[in-house]
Short mmCIF file of C-alpha atoms and ligand atoms in Angstrom, two decimals:
data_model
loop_
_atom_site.label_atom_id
_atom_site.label_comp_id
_atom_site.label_asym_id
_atom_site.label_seq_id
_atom_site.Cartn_x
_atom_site.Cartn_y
_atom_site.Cartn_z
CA UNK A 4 -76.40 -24.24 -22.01
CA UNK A 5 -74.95 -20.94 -21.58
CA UNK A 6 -75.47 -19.54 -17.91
CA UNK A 7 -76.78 -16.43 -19.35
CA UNK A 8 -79.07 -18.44 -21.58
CA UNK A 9 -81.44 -20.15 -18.99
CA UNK A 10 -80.88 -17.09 -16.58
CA UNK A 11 -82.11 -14.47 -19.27
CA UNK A 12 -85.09 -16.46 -19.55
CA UNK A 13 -85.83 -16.89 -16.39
CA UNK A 14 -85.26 -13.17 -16.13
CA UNK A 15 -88.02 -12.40 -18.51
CA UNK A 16 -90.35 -15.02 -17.13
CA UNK A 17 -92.70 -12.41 -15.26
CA UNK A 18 -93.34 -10.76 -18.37
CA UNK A 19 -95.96 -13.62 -20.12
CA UNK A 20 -97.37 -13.72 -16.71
CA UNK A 21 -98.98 -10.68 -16.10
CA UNK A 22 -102.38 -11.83 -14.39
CA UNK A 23 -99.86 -13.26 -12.11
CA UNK A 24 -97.28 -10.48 -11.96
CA UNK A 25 -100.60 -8.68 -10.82
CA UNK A 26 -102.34 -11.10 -7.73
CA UNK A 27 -98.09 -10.79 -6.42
CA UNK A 28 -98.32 -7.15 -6.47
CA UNK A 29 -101.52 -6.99 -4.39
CA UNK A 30 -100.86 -9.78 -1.96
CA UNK A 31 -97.95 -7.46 -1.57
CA UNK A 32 -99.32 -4.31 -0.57
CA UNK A 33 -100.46 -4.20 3.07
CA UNK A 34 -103.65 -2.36 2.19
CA UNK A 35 -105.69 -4.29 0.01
CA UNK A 36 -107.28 -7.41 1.41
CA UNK A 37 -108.66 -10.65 0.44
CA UNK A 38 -111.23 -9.50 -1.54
CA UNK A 39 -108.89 -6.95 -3.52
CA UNK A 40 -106.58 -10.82 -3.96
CA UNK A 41 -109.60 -12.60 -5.09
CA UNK A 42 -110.27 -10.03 -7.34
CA UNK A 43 -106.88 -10.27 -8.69
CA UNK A 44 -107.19 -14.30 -9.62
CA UNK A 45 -110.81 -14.13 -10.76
CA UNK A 46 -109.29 -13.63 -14.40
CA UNK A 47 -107.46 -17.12 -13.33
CA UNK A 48 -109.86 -20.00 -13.88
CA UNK A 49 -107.28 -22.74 -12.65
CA UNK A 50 -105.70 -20.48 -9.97
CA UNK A 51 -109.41 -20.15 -8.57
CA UNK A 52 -109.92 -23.82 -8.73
CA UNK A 53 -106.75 -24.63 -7.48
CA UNK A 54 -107.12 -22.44 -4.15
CA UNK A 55 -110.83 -23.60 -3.81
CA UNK A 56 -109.40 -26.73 -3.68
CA UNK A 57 -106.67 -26.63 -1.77
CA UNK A 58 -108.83 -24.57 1.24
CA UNK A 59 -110.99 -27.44 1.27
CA UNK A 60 -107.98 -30.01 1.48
CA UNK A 61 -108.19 -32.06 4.80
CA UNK A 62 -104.77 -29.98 5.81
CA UNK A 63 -106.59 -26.37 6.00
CA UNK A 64 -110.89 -26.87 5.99
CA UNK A 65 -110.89 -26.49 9.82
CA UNK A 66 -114.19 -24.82 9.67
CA UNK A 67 -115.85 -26.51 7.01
CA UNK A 68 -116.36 -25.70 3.26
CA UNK A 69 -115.12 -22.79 1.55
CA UNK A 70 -116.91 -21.77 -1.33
CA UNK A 71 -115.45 -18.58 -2.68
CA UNK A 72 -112.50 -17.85 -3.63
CA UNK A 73 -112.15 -14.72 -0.87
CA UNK A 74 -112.94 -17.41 1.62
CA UNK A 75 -109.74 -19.28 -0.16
CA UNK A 76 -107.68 -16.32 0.64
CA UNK A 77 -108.58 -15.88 3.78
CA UNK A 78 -108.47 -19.54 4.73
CA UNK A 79 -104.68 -20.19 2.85
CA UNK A 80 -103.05 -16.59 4.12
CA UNK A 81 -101.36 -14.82 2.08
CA UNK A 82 -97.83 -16.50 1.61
CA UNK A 83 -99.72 -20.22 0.63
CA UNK A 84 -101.52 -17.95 -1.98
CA UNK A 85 -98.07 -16.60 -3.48
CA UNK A 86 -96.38 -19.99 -3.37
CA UNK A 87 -99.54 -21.96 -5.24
CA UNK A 88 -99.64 -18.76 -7.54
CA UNK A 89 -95.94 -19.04 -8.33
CA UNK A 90 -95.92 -22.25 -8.98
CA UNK A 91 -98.62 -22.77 -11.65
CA UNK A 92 -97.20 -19.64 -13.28
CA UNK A 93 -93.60 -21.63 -13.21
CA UNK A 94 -95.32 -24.26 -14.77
CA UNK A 95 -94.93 -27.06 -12.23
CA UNK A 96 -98.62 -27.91 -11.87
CA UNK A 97 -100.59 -30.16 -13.66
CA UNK A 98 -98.29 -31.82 -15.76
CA UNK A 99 -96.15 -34.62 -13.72
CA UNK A 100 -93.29 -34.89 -16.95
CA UNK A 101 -92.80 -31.30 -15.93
CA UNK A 102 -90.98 -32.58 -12.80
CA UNK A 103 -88.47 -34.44 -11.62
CA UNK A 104 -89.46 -37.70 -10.36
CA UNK A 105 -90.71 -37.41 -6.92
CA UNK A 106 -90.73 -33.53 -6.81
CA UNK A 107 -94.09 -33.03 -5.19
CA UNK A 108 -93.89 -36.22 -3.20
CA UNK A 109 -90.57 -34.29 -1.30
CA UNK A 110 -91.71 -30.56 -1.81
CA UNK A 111 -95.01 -31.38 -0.43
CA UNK A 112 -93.20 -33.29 2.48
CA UNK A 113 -90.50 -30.38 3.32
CA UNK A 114 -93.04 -28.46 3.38
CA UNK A 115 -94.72 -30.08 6.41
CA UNK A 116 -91.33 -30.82 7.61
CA UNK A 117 -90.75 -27.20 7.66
CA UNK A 118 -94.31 -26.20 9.04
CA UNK A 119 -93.72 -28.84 11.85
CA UNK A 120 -90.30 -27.39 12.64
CA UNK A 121 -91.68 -23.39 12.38
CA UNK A 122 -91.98 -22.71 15.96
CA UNK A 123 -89.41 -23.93 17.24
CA UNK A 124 -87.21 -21.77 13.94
CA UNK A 125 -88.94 -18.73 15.04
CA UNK A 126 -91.56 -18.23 12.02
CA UNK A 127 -95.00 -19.26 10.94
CA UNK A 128 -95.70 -22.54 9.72
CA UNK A 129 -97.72 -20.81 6.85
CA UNK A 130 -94.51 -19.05 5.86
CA UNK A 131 -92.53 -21.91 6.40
CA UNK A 132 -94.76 -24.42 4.79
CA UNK A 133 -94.91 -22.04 1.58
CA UNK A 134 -91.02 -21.73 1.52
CA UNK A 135 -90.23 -25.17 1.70
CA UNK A 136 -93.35 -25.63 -1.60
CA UNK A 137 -90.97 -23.47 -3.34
CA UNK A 138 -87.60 -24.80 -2.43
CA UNK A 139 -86.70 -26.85 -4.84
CA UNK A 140 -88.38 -24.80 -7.65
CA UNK A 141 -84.76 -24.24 -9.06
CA UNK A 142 -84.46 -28.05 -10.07
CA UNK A 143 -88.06 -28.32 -11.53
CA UNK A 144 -87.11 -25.17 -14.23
CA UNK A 145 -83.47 -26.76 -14.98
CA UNK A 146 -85.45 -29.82 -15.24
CA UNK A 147 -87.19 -28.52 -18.25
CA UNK A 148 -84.33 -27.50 -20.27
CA UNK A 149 -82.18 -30.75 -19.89
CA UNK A 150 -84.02 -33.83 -17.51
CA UNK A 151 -80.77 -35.71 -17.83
CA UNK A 152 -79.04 -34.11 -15.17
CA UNK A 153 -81.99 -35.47 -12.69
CA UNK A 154 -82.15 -38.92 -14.42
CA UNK A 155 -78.79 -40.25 -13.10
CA UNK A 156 -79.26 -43.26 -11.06
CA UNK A 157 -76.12 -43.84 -8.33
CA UNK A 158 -75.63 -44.87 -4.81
CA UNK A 159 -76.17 -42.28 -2.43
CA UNK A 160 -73.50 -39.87 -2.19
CA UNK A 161 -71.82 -40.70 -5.59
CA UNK A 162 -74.01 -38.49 -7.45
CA UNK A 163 -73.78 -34.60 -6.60
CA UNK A 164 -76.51 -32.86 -8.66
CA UNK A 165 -75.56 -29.07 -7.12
CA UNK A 166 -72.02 -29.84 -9.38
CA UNK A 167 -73.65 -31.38 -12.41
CA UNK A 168 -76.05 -28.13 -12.16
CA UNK A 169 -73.31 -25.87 -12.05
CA UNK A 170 -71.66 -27.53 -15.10
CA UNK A 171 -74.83 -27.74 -16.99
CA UNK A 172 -76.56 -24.58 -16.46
CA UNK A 173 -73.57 -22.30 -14.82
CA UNK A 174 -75.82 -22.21 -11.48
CA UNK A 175 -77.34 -24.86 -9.39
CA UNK A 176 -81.12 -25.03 -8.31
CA UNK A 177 -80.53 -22.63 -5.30
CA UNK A 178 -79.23 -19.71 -7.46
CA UNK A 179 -81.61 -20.79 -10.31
CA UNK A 180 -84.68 -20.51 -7.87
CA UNK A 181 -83.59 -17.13 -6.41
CA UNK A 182 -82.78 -15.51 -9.54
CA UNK A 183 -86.20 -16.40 -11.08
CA UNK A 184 -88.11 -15.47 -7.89
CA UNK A 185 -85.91 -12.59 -7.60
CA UNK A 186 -87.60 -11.66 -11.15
CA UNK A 187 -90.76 -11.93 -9.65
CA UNK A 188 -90.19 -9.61 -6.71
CA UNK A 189 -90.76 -12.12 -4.15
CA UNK A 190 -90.25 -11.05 -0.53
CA UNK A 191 -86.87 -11.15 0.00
CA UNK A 192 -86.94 -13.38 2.95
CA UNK A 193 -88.26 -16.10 0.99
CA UNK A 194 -86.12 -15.41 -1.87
CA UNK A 195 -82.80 -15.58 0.20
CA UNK A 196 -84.25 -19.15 2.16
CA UNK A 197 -84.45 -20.91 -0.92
CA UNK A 198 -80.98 -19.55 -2.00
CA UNK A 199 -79.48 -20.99 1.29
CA UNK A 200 -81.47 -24.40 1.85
CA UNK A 201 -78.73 -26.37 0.94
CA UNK A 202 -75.83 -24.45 2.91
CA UNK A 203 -74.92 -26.06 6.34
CA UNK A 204 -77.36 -24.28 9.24
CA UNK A 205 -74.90 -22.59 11.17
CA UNK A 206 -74.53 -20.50 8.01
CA UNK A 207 -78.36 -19.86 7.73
CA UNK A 208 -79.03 -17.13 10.06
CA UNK A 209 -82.63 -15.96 9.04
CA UNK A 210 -85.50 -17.77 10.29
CA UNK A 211 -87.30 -18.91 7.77
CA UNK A 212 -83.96 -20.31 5.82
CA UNK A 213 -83.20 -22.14 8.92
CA UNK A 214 -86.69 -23.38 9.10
CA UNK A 215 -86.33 -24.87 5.60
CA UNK A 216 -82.88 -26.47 5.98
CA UNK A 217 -84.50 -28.45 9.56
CA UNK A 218 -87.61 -29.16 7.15
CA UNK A 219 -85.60 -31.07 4.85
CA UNK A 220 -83.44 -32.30 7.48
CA UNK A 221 -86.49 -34.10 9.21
CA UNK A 222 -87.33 -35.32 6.21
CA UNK A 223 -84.13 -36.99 5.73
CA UNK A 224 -84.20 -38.44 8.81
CA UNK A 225 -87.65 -39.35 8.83
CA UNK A 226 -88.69 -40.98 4.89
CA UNK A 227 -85.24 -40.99 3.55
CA UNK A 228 -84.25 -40.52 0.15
CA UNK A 229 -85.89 -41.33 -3.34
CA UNK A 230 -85.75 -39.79 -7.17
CA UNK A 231 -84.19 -36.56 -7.68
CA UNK A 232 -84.13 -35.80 -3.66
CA UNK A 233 -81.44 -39.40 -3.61
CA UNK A 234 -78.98 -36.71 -5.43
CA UNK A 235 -79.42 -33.57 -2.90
CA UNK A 236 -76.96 -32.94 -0.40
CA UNK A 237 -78.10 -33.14 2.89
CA UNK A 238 -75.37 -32.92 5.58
CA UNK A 239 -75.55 -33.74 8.64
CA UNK A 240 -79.53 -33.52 9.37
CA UNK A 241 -79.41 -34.44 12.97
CA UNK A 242 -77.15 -31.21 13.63
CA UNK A 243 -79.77 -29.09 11.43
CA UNK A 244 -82.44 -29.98 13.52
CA UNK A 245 -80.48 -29.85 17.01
CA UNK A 246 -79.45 -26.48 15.80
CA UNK A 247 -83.63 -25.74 15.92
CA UNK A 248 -83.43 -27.53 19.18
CA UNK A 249 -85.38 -30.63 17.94
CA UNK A 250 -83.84 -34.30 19.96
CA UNK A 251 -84.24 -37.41 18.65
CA UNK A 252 -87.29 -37.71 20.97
CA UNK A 253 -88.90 -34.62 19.07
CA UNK A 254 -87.67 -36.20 16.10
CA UNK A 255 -89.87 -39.49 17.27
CA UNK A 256 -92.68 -37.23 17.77
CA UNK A 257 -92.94 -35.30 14.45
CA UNK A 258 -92.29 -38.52 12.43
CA UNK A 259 -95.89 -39.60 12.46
CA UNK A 260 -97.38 -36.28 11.38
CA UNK A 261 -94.76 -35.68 8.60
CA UNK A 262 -95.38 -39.23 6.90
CA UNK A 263 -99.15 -38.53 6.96
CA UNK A 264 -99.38 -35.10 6.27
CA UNK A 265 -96.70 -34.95 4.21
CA UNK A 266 -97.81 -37.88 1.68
CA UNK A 267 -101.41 -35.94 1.62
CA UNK A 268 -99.69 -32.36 0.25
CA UNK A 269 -97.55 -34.17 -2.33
CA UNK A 270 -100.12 -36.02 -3.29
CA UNK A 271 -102.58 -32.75 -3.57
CA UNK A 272 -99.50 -30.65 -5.29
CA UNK A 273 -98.83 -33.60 -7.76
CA UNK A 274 -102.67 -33.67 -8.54
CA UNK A 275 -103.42 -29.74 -8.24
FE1 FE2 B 5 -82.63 -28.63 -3.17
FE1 FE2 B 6 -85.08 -30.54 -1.49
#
């Protein structure tokens, strides 16, 4: 495919979205609220559904049941609300041969990895946790347009998907992601982290990018590789994370919480 091809359609994305293009726009501006967001999704059936649910997930019903879908807002924040919204609008819910093999299972899990690691990066773990839901969102659109670049099967190392991107699609996940959120005028923070969650930390100087890259890092270290995530560079993931100032003993200590909270928000995304 033509780079221009997949990158003019991602381009005009936004426009069959607009009940989407709409809750961004208010979750957005600083004066509306949750009720003025809720109002936004009501149109929304399965976005309604889909943030009930999730606010009632073991990971965020702290204080019990939510049962509207302000109380959603309020109880997922604002960036958790833009990252679930994106990605039904992208297309990557509820269909699992939409997806690369395993793409939840590792989103969902670099996701906590990159909530666990938030502090210490300087950021919220809602921010963080919503960034690293989104971070491979680049692979799951390329996906679509030609799944046998995410089907090859090789020893670790021997298979470098960023290249086969580039030579497929003239761009690899990173720029795919950023150009398409770019299109959705998403906050350019998050835009720029998923751009640069594959470049080497010390190159990453924002703190939610560098939050991401440690995310995925732990997760490396941590549960390994499997599916599509077998093929995605990850250099060096002890250095990422020392570069957050995370040991091997705070490795030890996140381990635990990633598995388990990790498997539960793959599993939710896979399902949502
Ligand atoms: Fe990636
Ligand atoms: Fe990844």
């Amino acid at each position: 495919m033509e780079r221009s091809v997949l990158i003019d359609e991602l381009r005009r994305l936004p426009l069959h979205q607009t009940s989407v293009v709409r809750v961004l726009s208010v979750l957005d501006d600083p004066n509306r609220g949750a009720a003025d967001v809720a109002a936004a999704v009501s149109p929304d059936a399965g976005l309604c559904a889909r943030l009930l649910r999730f606010a009632n997930s073991a990971y965020f019903a702290a204080s019990g049941r939510v049962g509207s879908v302000e109380g959603a807002v309020v109880t997922l924040g604002s960036s958790v609300v833009r990252a679930l919204a994106i990605s039904a609008a992208a297309g990557l819910l509820g269909d699992s041969s939409n997806v690369p093999d395993r793409f939840w299972a590792h989103s969902g899990s670099v996701a906590i990895g990159a909530a666990l690691v938030s502090r210490q990066a300087g950021v919220s773990p809602a921010d963080a946790l919503s960034a690293g839901l989104l971070h491979d969102l680049g692979a799951a659109i390329a996906y679509r347009h030609d799944a046998s670049v995410y089907g090859v099967v090789a020893p670790a190392g021997e298979y470098d998907v960023l290249a086969a991107e580039r030579e497929r699609f003239g761009a690899d996940h990173c720029e795919l992601a950023a150009v398409a959120l770019e299109a959705w005028n998403i906050p350019p923070s998050l835009v720029d982290a998923v751009r640069l969650h594959h470049a080497p930390i010390d190159a990453v100087e924002a703190p939610l990018g560098r939050a991401v890259v440690a995310g995925e890092a732990l997760v490396r270290v941590t549960l390994g590789d499997e599916g599509f995530v077998a093929a995605e560079p990850c250099d060096d993931p002890e250095g990422a994370l020392a570069a957050v100032g995370i040991d091997d003993a705070g490795v030890a200590q996140l381990a635990s919480r990633l598995d388990e909270q990790g498997g539960e928000f793959g599993a939710m995304m896979a399902a949502a």
